[in-house]
Amino acid sequence: MATTLGGAGSRLWSPARHSSFRLLWLAQALSQLGHGFSYIAFAWITLTLTDSALALGYVLVFQAVPRALLTLVGGSLGDRWSPRLLMVLSSWVRSALMAAVGVAALTGALTLWMLCVAAALFGAVDAFFQPARVAILPRVVDREALPQANALLGAGARVCAVLGPAIGGVVVAVTNAGVAFLVDAVCFAVCALCVSRVRTLRETAEETAGETAKKEVAREEDDPDAGADSGLFGRIGAGMRYAWRDPRIRCMLVVDTVVTFCYAGPFTIGFATLARGELDGGSMTLGLLNGALAGGAILGALVGGTVSGRPRVGLLVAGLAGWLAVGMGVLGVLDSAAVAVGTVLTMGFAIGFQGVFGLSWLQRNVPESVLTRVISLDMVLGYAIAPVSLLMCGALADTGTGVMFGIVALVLVLTALGTLASRPVRAMR
């Protein structure tokens, strides 16, 4: 038993033996911390300047819209240049933006229109970082180590997603929002330095390998959309066509979109409604539900990283949808806070566990020349469906949380059945 556990632990931590992966992990953790800092700082300083929740909404929209609109552009450029270059440039620009806002805040020169412009620029530049951070991983670790690497990156990102706003809130409370922006700038600057020192497998192969490695490099450079229009929109279109032609990739994108739809609204509006209504626990219960979801996802990702071999990803995808459907059904009828927290914990575990293998499958099977575009398409679909989910679940929650969770459960059941109906998807490893 001890040998088995030792082997699982060694397998999980195997990517961390490589300095480039450690640098990438630190860079992504710092970027996530920076996001948490910027969210708190933008929110607090906007409310301080204007005392208006509507103004805060404007700032957040100015940040979200450019990110959604330009993510496909970021994916296209990531395939044309390199994910590492985009990550470095994006991090330096984000650092400069946060430093400028921090200085303006400390000198009293900051205005609402400056905040809107800074938020829009931040969102636009972030659109180039996000798909690149996913697409770079197959260039840093061996394909067989992708599940473990994704598990460690995913767990780190989720921990930092919780710590970032918390630490940002403390910094704002102890000092002021201007200092939080400056700390944010340092996070992004160190992120850029870390990524710039990451060495890819291709660089290592070119320096040390013989003919076999050179042939492998050449094979990976084959462009699946060769001959397509090389312009920006032509390359974006080619990436979309590539994803749509492959039933397995198409299924992954559809399932990711459906899960986001069944995640954004129910886990935001649904949790708040449950905590205030059926569970009658108030903000403490709401915090416990969100903590259980994050904790379960972290644990699920780490457990996924200990699994050896290549499980059937298609079956895992269907299993995730089915398990979430069961969880939604339970949330729709329960009246116990303890049962709700336990249910959400298992749902988070399933999301984290399957996410390790679903993402690794894409990174392993989509050629490098189109990977960033496929990843960016997946992200854009999530950006588009999340507000729809929030609006629909908000309307459904007014009729009762049971109705909302029941409809979401039905959507997930149909998704699971549709996934199982495809033979190519069932055979995915």
GROMACS .gro file of C-alpha atoms in nm, residues 9 36 39 47-48 50 59 81 104 112 119 134 139 169 171 179 195 220 223 225 234-235 298 316 328 361 374 428:
model
   28
    9GLY     CA    1   0.283   1.072  -0.535
   36GLY     CA    2  -0.723   3.854  -0.794
   39TYR     CA    3  -1.024   4.258  -0.940
   47LEU     CA    4  -1.645   5.255  -0.559
   48THR     CA    5  -1.419   5.495  -0.370
   50THR     CA    6  -1.771   5.723  -0.765
   59VAL     CA    7  -1.535   4.914  -1.545
   81TRP     CA    8   0.447   3.331  -3.328
  104ALA     CA    9  -0.219   5.771  -1.078
  112LEU     CA   10  -1.326   5.702  -1.387
  119ALA     CA   11  -0.961   4.799  -1.767
  134VAL     CA   12  -0.260   2.648  -2.200
  139ARG     CA   13   0.618   2.236  -2.545
  169GLY     CA   14  -0.840   4.282   0.013
  171VAL     CA   15  -0.347   4.503   0.105
  179VAL     CA   16  -0.053   5.014  -0.348
  195VAL     CA   17   0.821   3.276  -1.863
  220GLU     CA   18   0.503   1.838  -3.520
  223ASP     CA   19   0.038   2.258  -4.037
  225ASP     CA   20  -0.449   2.411  -4.225
  234GLY     CA   21  -0.836   3.332  -4.251
  235ARG     CA   22  -0.628   3.166  -3.982
  298ILE     CA   23  -0.828   2.115  -0.626
  316LEU     CA   24  -1.493   1.052  -1.835
  328MET     CA   25  -2.788   1.934  -0.952
  361TRP     CA   26  -0.621   1.511  -2.447
  374VAL     CA   27  -0.854   2.555  -3.063
  428MET     CA   28  -1.088   0.878  -2.696
   0.00000   0.00000   0.00000
